[in-house]
Short mmCIF file of C-alpha atoms and ligand atoms in Angstrom, two decimals:
data_model
loop_
_atom_site.label_atom_id
_atom_site.label_comp_id
_atom_site.label_asym_id
_atom_site.label_seq_id
_atom_site.Cartn_x
_atom_site.Cartn_y
_atom_site.Cartn_z
CA MET A 1 0.26 -0.24 -0.21
CA LYS A 2 0.80 3.40 -1.29
CA LYS A 3 1.79 6.81 1.65
CA ILE A 4 3.17 9.78 1.25
CA ILE A 5 4.86 11.43 4.15
CA LEU A 6 6.32 14.92 4.51
CA LYS A 7 9.96 14.19 3.40
CA SER A 8 11.16 17.94 4.57
CA ARG A 9 9.84 21.03 5.61
CA PRO A 10 9.11 23.78 3.14
CA SER A 11 11.44 26.80 3.25
CA GLY A 12 9.09 29.56 1.41
CA GLU A 13 6.88 28.21 -1.73
CA VAL A 14 5.39 24.42 -1.20
CA ASN A 15 6.55 22.63 -3.77
CA ALA A 16 6.42 19.11 -4.51
CA GLY A 17 10.02 17.73 -3.99
CA VAL A 18 8.30 17.88 0.33
CA PHE A 19 6.41 14.72 -0.46
CA GLN A 20 7.51 11.65 -0.79
CA PHE A 21 5.67 7.69 -1.85
CA CYS A 22 6.67 5.08 0.70
CA ASP A 23 5.27 1.93 0.87
CA GLU A 24 3.78 0.21 3.12
CA GLU A 25 2.66 -3.25 4.87
CA VAL A 26 -1.33 -3.46 6.11
CA PRO A 27 -1.17 -3.75 9.46
CA ALA A 28 -3.21 -6.72 11.33
CA LEU A 29 -6.55 -5.30 12.54
CA GLN A 30 -7.44 -5.48 15.98
CA LYS A 31 -10.60 -5.25 18.10
CA ASN A 32 -12.84 -1.65 17.93
CA GLN A 33 -10.45 -1.31 14.47
CA VAL A 34 -12.31 -0.96 10.77
CA LEU A 35 -9.64 -1.43 7.86
CA LEU A 36 -10.58 1.48 5.25
CA GLN A 37 -10.37 1.73 1.40
CA THR A 38 -9.37 5.27 1.31
CA ARG A 39 -12.66 6.95 -1.51
CA TYR A 40 -11.61 10.70 -1.48
CA LEU A 41 -9.11 12.80 0.36
CA SER A 42 -8.92 16.52 0.65
CA VAL A 43 -6.30 18.88 0.00
CA ASP A 44 -6.30 22.14 3.00
CA PRO A 45 -5.06 25.76 3.05
CA TYR A 46 -4.36 24.75 6.42
CA MET A 47 -1.95 21.89 6.10
CA ARG A 48 0.48 24.20 4.89
CA ASN A 49 1.19 25.30 7.87
CA ARG A 50 1.44 21.80 9.87
CA MET A 51 4.65 21.58 7.82
CA ASN A 52 6.04 24.52 9.40
CA ASN A 53 7.39 23.12 13.26
CA ALA A 54 5.72 26.06 14.35
CA GLU A 55 2.91 26.55 17.88
CA SER A 56 -0.29 26.17 16.21
CA TYR A 57 -3.69 25.53 16.99
CA ILE A 58 -2.97 22.27 16.08
CA ALA A 59 0.40 20.30 15.51
CA PRO A 60 2.69 20.32 12.96
CA PHE A 61 3.94 16.97 10.66
CA MET A 62 6.41 15.77 12.01
CA VAL A 63 8.85 15.06 9.34
CA ASP A 64 9.37 11.21 7.94
CA GLU A 65 5.74 10.61 8.97
CA VAL A 66 2.51 10.14 7.82
CA ILE A 67 0.71 13.11 6.14
CA SER A 68 -2.75 13.50 7.16
CA GLY A 69 -5.98 15.77 6.63
CA GLY A 70 -10.16 14.67 5.70
CA GLY A 71 -10.80 11.88 4.35
CA ILE A 72 -13.69 9.51 3.70
CA GLY A 73 -13.85 5.99 3.08
CA GLU A 74 -15.40 2.23 3.11
CA VAL A 75 -14.94 -0.14 5.39
CA LEU A 76 -13.58 -3.33 4.42
CA GLU A 77 -13.44 -4.44 7.52
CA SER A 78 -14.57 -4.17 10.80
CA ARG A 79 -13.98 -4.94 14.08
CA HIS A 80 -15.75 -2.55 15.62
CA LYS A 81 -19.96 -2.80 17.09
CA ASP A 82 -20.56 0.35 14.97
CA LEU A 83 -20.03 -0.28 11.87
CA SER A 84 -19.87 -3.02 9.31
CA LYS A 85 -18.16 -3.43 5.55
CA GLY A 86 -19.75 -1.48 3.17
CA ASP A 87 -20.15 2.01 5.33
CA LEU A 88 -18.62 5.07 4.65
CA VAL A 89 -16.51 6.99 7.76
CA SER A 90 -14.98 10.83 6.91
CA GLY A 91 -12.58 11.51 9.45
CA THR A 92 -8.89 12.55 10.17
CA LEU A 93 -7.48 9.73 7.22
CA PRO A 94 -3.61 9.50 6.86
CA TRP A 95 -2.16 10.33 3.11
CA GLN A 96 -2.78 6.13 2.36
CA GLU A 97 -4.38 4.08 -0.58
CA MET A 98 -5.54 2.09 3.04
CA ALA A 99 -5.57 2.62 6.93
CA VAL A 100 -6.34 0.52 9.79
CA LEU A 101 -8.65 2.93 12.50
CA GLY A 102 -9.95 2.88 15.21
CA GLY A 103 -14.02 2.63 14.71
CA ASP A 104 -14.39 6.13 17.13
CA GLN A 105 -12.08 8.28 15.30
CA VAL A 106 -15.24 8.32 12.31
CA THR A 107 -18.20 9.58 11.53
CA LYS A 108 -20.53 7.25 9.34
CA ILE A 109 -21.90 8.49 6.79
CA PRO A 110 -26.24 7.70 6.48
CA GLU A 111 -26.69 5.98 3.98
CA HIS A 112 -29.04 8.60 1.73
CA HIS A 113 -25.78 10.96 1.26
CA HIS A 114 -24.16 7.98 -0.63
CA GLU A 115 -24.88 9.19 -3.93
CA MET A 116 -22.74 12.58 -3.00
CA PRO A 117 -19.95 11.35 0.09
CA THR A 118 -17.63 14.16 -1.05
CA ARG A 119 -20.30 17.27 0.46
CA TYR A 120 -18.70 16.16 4.22
CA LEU A 121 -15.65 17.19 2.65
CA GLY A 122 -17.00 20.00 1.51
CA VAL A 123 -20.33 22.26 2.26
CA LEU A 124 -21.30 19.51 5.04
CA GLY A 125 -18.03 19.20 6.09
CA LEU A 126 -15.65 21.44 7.48
CA THR A 127 -15.44 23.93 4.83
CA GLY A 128 -19.16 24.73 5.20
CA LEU A 129 -19.01 24.87 8.73
CA THR A 130 -16.44 27.17 8.49
CA ALA A 131 -18.37 29.11 6.53
CA TYR A 132 -21.12 28.94 8.63
CA PHE A 133 -20.28 29.88 12.11
CA GLY A 134 -18.31 32.62 10.62
CA MET A 135 -20.05 34.50 8.40
CA LEU A 136 -23.40 34.04 11.28
CA ASP A 137 -21.31 34.34 14.76
CA ILE A 138 -18.45 35.95 14.04
CA GLY A 139 -20.06 38.55 10.38
CA ARG A 140 -22.91 38.62 11.97
CA PRO A 141 -24.86 39.41 8.68
CA LYS A 142 -28.00 42.49 8.50
CA ALA A 143 -30.11 42.61 5.55
CA GLY A 144 -29.40 45.59 3.55
CA GLU A 145 -25.42 45.29 4.54
CA THR A 146 -23.09 45.10 2.26
CA VAL A 147 -20.09 41.77 2.35
CA VAL A 148 -16.86 41.67 0.82
CA ILE A 149 -15.67 37.66 0.96
CA SER A 150 -11.43 36.83 -0.13
CA ALA A 151 -11.19 33.74 -1.87
CA ALA A 152 -14.87 33.45 -3.13
CA ALA A 153 -14.76 30.91 -5.38
CA GLY A 154 -13.02 28.62 -2.91
CA ALA A 155 -14.78 25.91 -0.41
CA VAL A 156 -14.76 28.43 2.14
CA GLY A 157 -15.34 31.15 0.49
CA SER A 158 -18.20 30.63 -2.08
CA VAL A 159 -20.85 28.85 1.00
CA ALA A 160 -20.04 32.22 3.26
CA GLY A 161 -21.13 33.69 0.58
CA GLN A 162 -23.46 32.24 0.02
CA ILE A 163 -24.99 33.04 3.57
CA ALA A 164 -24.48 35.86 3.44
CA ALA A 165 -26.83 36.69 0.55
CA LEU A 166 -29.66 34.09 2.05
CA LYS A 167 -29.65 36.79 5.06
CA GLY A 168 -30.10 39.24 2.63
CA CYS A 169 -26.73 40.98 1.68
CA ARG A 170 -24.80 42.44 -0.30
CA VAL A 171 -22.38 40.36 -2.06
CA ILE A 172 -19.00 40.84 -3.84
CA GLY A 173 -16.60 38.33 -3.98
CA ILE A 174 -13.19 38.97 -4.73
CA CYS A 175 -11.47 36.11 -6.92
CA GLY A 176 -7.95 35.02 -9.25
CA SER A 177 -9.89 34.40 -12.63
CA GLU A 178 -12.51 35.10 -14.93
CA GLU A 179 -13.96 32.35 -14.40
CA LYS A 180 -14.48 32.02 -10.68
CA ALA A 181 -15.73 35.80 -11.97
CA MET A 182 -18.38 34.38 -13.87
CA TYR A 183 -19.75 31.03 -11.50
CA LEU A 184 -19.39 33.55 -8.52
CA ARG A 185 -22.00 36.09 -9.94
CA GLY A 186 -23.94 33.41 -12.74
CA GLU A 187 -24.69 30.63 -10.63
CA LEU A 188 -24.53 32.25 -7.09
CA LYS A 189 -25.63 35.61 -7.55
CA PHE A 190 -23.13 37.19 -6.33
CA TYR A 191 -23.81 40.89 -6.55
CA ALA A 192 -20.66 41.94 -8.27
CA THR A 193 -16.88 40.64 -7.91
CA ILE A 194 -13.30 41.73 -8.44
CA ASN A 195 -11.16 39.64 -10.29
CA TYR A 196 -8.38 40.71 -8.59
CA LYS A 197 -5.84 39.62 -11.33
CA GLN A 198 -7.27 41.74 -13.57
CA PHE A 199 -8.20 44.70 -10.97
CA PRO A 200 -5.44 45.72 -9.03
CA ASN A 201 -6.20 48.27 -7.27
CA ILE A 202 -8.76 46.78 -5.47
CA ARG A 203 -9.66 49.92 -3.90
CA LYS A 204 -10.53 51.37 -6.02
CA GLU A 205 -12.87 48.51 -7.31
CA LEU A 206 -14.17 48.55 -4.17
CA ARG A 207 -14.97 52.27 -4.04
CA LYS A 208 -17.18 51.82 -7.54
CA ILE A 209 -19.19 49.35 -6.75
CA CYS A 210 -19.65 50.10 -3.52
CA PRO A 211 -19.68 53.72 -1.58
CA GLU A 212 -22.07 52.54 0.95
CA LYS A 213 -18.83 50.80 1.69
CA VAL A 214 -18.14 48.23 4.14
CA ASP A 215 -19.96 46.29 6.62
CA ILE A 216 -18.31 42.56 6.74
CA TYR A 217 -15.08 41.44 5.46
CA PHE A 218 -14.67 38.33 5.34
CA ASP A 219 -10.68 37.48 4.65
CA ASN A 220 -9.47 33.77 3.64
CA VAL A 221 -6.13 35.77 1.94
CA GLY A 222 -5.05 38.60 3.94
CA GLY A 223 -1.44 39.77 2.59
CA ASP A 224 -2.94 42.98 -0.17
CA ILE A 225 -6.15 42.47 -0.37
CA SER A 226 -7.52 42.39 2.71
CA ASP A 227 -5.01 46.09 2.88
CA ALA A 228 -7.94 47.16 0.13
CA VAL A 229 -10.96 45.91 1.71
CA PHE A 230 -9.36 47.59 5.09
CA TYR A 231 -9.72 51.34 3.48
CA GLN A 232 -13.08 50.64 2.79
CA LEU A 233 -14.99 50.05 5.68
CA ASN A 234 -18.15 50.81 7.81
CA ASN A 235 -18.62 52.08 10.99
CA PHE A 236 -19.54 49.61 13.34
CA SER A 237 -17.83 47.01 10.47
CA ARG A 238 -16.68 43.77 11.50
CA VAL A 239 -13.96 41.53 9.77
CA VAL A 240 -13.78 37.90 10.63
CA ILE A 241 -10.58 36.69 10.19
CA CYS A 242 -10.70 33.31 8.66
CA GLY A 243 -7.75 32.45 6.79
CA GLN A 244 -4.24 34.44 5.64
CA ILE A 245 -3.52 32.44 2.46
CA ALA A 246 -1.49 34.72 1.13
CA LEU A 247 1.37 34.59 3.35
CA TYR A 248 1.22 30.68 4.79
CA ASN A 249 4.35 30.66 2.61
CA LEU A 250 6.21 33.19 3.15
CA ASN A 251 9.40 32.47 5.73
CA ARG A 252 9.15 36.44 7.50
CA LEU A 253 5.55 38.19 7.97
CA SER A 254 5.93 42.19 6.74
CA MET A 255 5.03 44.33 9.91
CA GLY A 256 2.95 47.20 7.69
CA PRO A 257 1.17 48.74 6.71
CA ARG A 258 -0.54 49.60 10.25
CA LEU A 259 -4.28 50.19 9.90
CA PHE A 260 -5.52 50.10 12.46
CA PRO A 261 -5.92 53.25 11.96
CA GLN A 262 -8.62 52.20 9.74
CA PHE A 263 -10.77 50.15 12.62
CA LEU A 264 -10.31 52.65 15.30
CA ILE A 265 -12.25 55.52 12.96
CA HIS A 266 -14.65 52.89 12.36
CA ARG A 267 -15.06 51.02 15.38
CA THR A 268 -14.32 47.59 13.23
CA LYS A 269 -14.15 44.47 15.36
CA LEU A 270 -11.95 41.62 14.25
CA GLN A 271 -12.99 38.51 15.02
CA GLY A 272 -10.03 35.25 14.18
CA PHE A 273 -11.61 31.75 14.87
CA ILE A 274 -10.90 28.12 14.64
CA VAL A 275 -13.74 25.98 13.75
CA HIS A 276 -13.07 23.23 16.32
CA ASP A 277 -14.38 26.12 18.99
CA PHE A 278 -17.29 25.62 17.14
CA ALA A 279 -17.92 21.51 17.37
CA ALA A 280 -20.64 21.54 19.52
CA ARG A 281 -23.04 23.05 17.73
CA PHE A 282 -22.07 20.95 14.39
CA ALA A 283 -24.55 18.79 13.89
CA GLN A 284 -27.24 21.89 13.98
CA ALA A 285 -25.06 23.55 11.28
CA GLN A 286 -24.80 20.51 8.79
CA GLN A 287 -28.68 20.01 9.65
CA ASP A 288 -29.25 23.93 8.51
CA LEU A 289 -26.70 23.73 5.43
CA ALA A 290 -28.93 20.15 3.93
CA VAL A 291 -31.44 22.06 4.64
CA TRP A 292 -31.10 24.93 2.33
CA LEU A 293 -28.81 22.32 -0.25
CA ALA A 294 -32.20 20.86 -0.82
CA ASP A 295 -34.00 23.76 -1.07
CA GLY A 296 -31.30 24.84 -3.32
CA LYS A 297 -30.51 28.03 -1.94
CA ILE A 298 -26.72 27.13 -0.90
CA ASN A 299 -25.04 25.37 -4.53
CA ASP A 300 -21.86 23.63 -4.47
CA ARG A 301 -18.94 23.23 -6.37
CA GLU A 302 -16.17 20.52 -6.65
CA THR A 303 -13.07 20.16 -8.49
CA ILE A 304 -11.78 16.33 -7.94
CA ILE A 305 -9.15 15.22 -8.89
CA ASP A 306 -7.62 12.25 -10.34
CA GLY A 307 -5.17 9.47 -8.32
CA PHE A 308 -4.18 8.86 -5.20
CA ASP A 309 -0.37 9.27 -6.77
CA ASN A 310 -1.61 13.50 -7.98
CA LEU A 311 -1.94 14.31 -3.98
CA PRO A 312 1.29 16.23 -4.06
CA GLY A 313 0.10 18.38 -7.41
CA ALA A 314 -4.01 18.69 -5.88
CA PHE A 315 -1.97 20.17 -2.74
CA LEU A 316 0.40 23.03 -5.08
CA LYS A 317 -3.18 23.72 -6.59
CA LEU A 318 -4.39 25.11 -3.38
CA PHE A 319 -2.09 28.39 -4.21
CA SER A 320 -1.96 28.93 -7.27
CA GLY A 321 -5.84 29.05 -6.97
CA ASP A 322 -6.08 26.47 -9.83
CA LYS A 323 -9.49 24.65 -9.47
CA ILE A 324 -13.26 26.24 -8.27
CA GLY A 325 -15.10 25.21 -4.53
CA LYS A 326 -14.09 22.27 -2.87
CA LEU A 327 -10.39 20.79 -4.27
CA LEU A 328 -10.63 17.05 -3.41
CA VAL A 329 -8.36 13.62 -4.82
CA ARG A 330 -10.72 10.58 -5.71
CA VAL A 331 -8.18 7.69 -4.99
N1 NAP B 1 -10.60 29.34 10.61
C1 NAP B 1 -10.50 27.91 10.41
O1 NAP B 1 -11.73 27.07 10.93
C2 NAP B 1 -10.91 27.62 9.17
C3 NAP B 1 -11.52 26.52 8.70
C4 NAP B 1 -11.04 26.27 6.80
C5 NAP B 1 -9.44 26.51 6.77
N2 NAP B 1 -9.65 28.20 7.04
C6 NAP B 1 -8.54 28.98 5.84
O2 NAP B 1 -10.05 29.88 5.23
C7 NAP B 1 -9.28 30.38 3.42
C8 NAP B 1 -9.58 29.22 2.33
O3 NAP B 1 -9.49 28.02 2.73
P1 NAP B 1 -10.39 26.50 1.63
O4 NAP B 1 -10.44 25.14 1.79
O5 NAP B 1 -11.96 27.56 1.26
O6 NAP B 1 -9.24 27.11 0.43
P2 NAP B 1 -10.49 27.31 -1.42
O7 NAP B 1 -10.65 29.15 -1.19
O8 NAP B 1 -10.90 27.12 -1.55
O9 NAP B 1 -8.06 27.50 -1.34
C9 NAP B 1 -7.11 28.04 -2.00
C10 NAP B 1 -7.99 29.65 -3.16
O10 NAP B 1 -7.39 30.95 -2.12
C11 NAP B 1 -6.73 31.49 -2.82
N3 NAP B 1 -5.55 31.50 -2.63
C12 NAP B 1 -4.00 30.91 -2.99
N4 NAP B 1 -3.15 32.05 -2.46
C13 NAP B 1 -3.80 32.96 -2.44
C14 NAP B 1 -2.54 34.62 -2.87
N5 NAP B 1 -1.73 34.30 -2.89
N6 NAP B 1 -3.46 35.27 -2.43
C15 NAP B 1 -4.95 35.61 -3.12
N7 NAP B 1 -5.72 34.14 -2.82
C16 NAP B 1 -4.91 33.44 -2.62
C17 NAP B 1 -6.45 30.97 -4.32
O11 NAP B 1 -8.37 31.26 -4.94
P3 NAP B 1 -7.97 32.44 -5.99
O12 NAP B 1 -7.94 32.06 -7.13
O13 NAP B 1 -9.59 32.85 -6.73
O14 NAP B 1 -6.87 33.57 -5.69
C18 NAP B 1 -7.38 29.15 -4.20
O15 NAP B 1 -8.37 28.82 -4.69
C19 NAP B 1 -7.91 29.17 3.45
O16 NAP B 1 -7.29 30.53 4.20
C20 NAP B 1 -7.69 28.63 5.36
O17 NAP B 1 -6.42 28.80 5.63
C21 NAP B 1 -10.23 28.26 8.00
#
């Protein structure tokens, strides 16, 4: 069975050289364990931070050890009382073609979701939950407000924007291609978009699109894009610090520009959050998201890449932006 280990810690921009393929025997099954055939693995920006040996809310990956992340597996053999052959489960899976895990470490996917199990890694999984709690609990959108989302055509951003629209907000998405801009305005009914690669002066574009200024900024990227949005904030605005992907490959963070006067003048509230803080409310949020999906109030898009061998390349696409919606690998 193939697995992928972290061969070395990246310095600066991550590249495929940090991943190494190895072979391993499948261990024998113990009581309460299941043998899984890995079906899908999720690639996520936070995994880049786990490659650094730095303090965070989650432990770093260890060099020479297997990488792990969100995944879906099919039970091939079970010695756990609640799981049987053929069940689909989601959880944190090692980047391996097969895995032996404790049955309590994974969550069974209900049979009525077997047709689209990947939603448990996307809109019904941690990315959808991140959008839900970041927007509703931290952004607290009110009808008529203007909301800006960065990485808006990504897994979290696309759901966050649709939730704000559901609450009656005008949603502006910042994204990195015309295809993404068309998707946001066409399929997801965003009010407006800014393709930052075509129109790098985001501050000017925002002044044109929303002279009434920005009430909520849902920040997925940080860096220059966020600085530009900060200049357009409204009084009593909220900034949801969800992610900072534009900074994840930097060895050293830049110290400027210092925009705190903007937050002071406009009485802005900035808050970072980690989705796991809301774990006690995941079930209710998943139910809300599932109903919105079923009613067609929100849509989701997946980019699925085939083949375990393509996992490293898929991971790099998070940084090149070469995909729309939730990025997954089918094993
Ligand atoms: N707080 C939490 O608990 C939590 C949980 C999950 C995710 N997150 C964060 O949420 C953010 C989005 O995650 P996701 O899984 O939904 O990823 P994603 O948005 O599906 O993929 C990342 C996107 O970021 C954009 N991007 C990459 N490098 C960039 C750069 N240098 N400057 C500007 N944009 C860049 C690209 O889109 P464009 O083509 O549009 O540039 C890319 O498609 C990440 O920052 C992640 O760390 C936070």
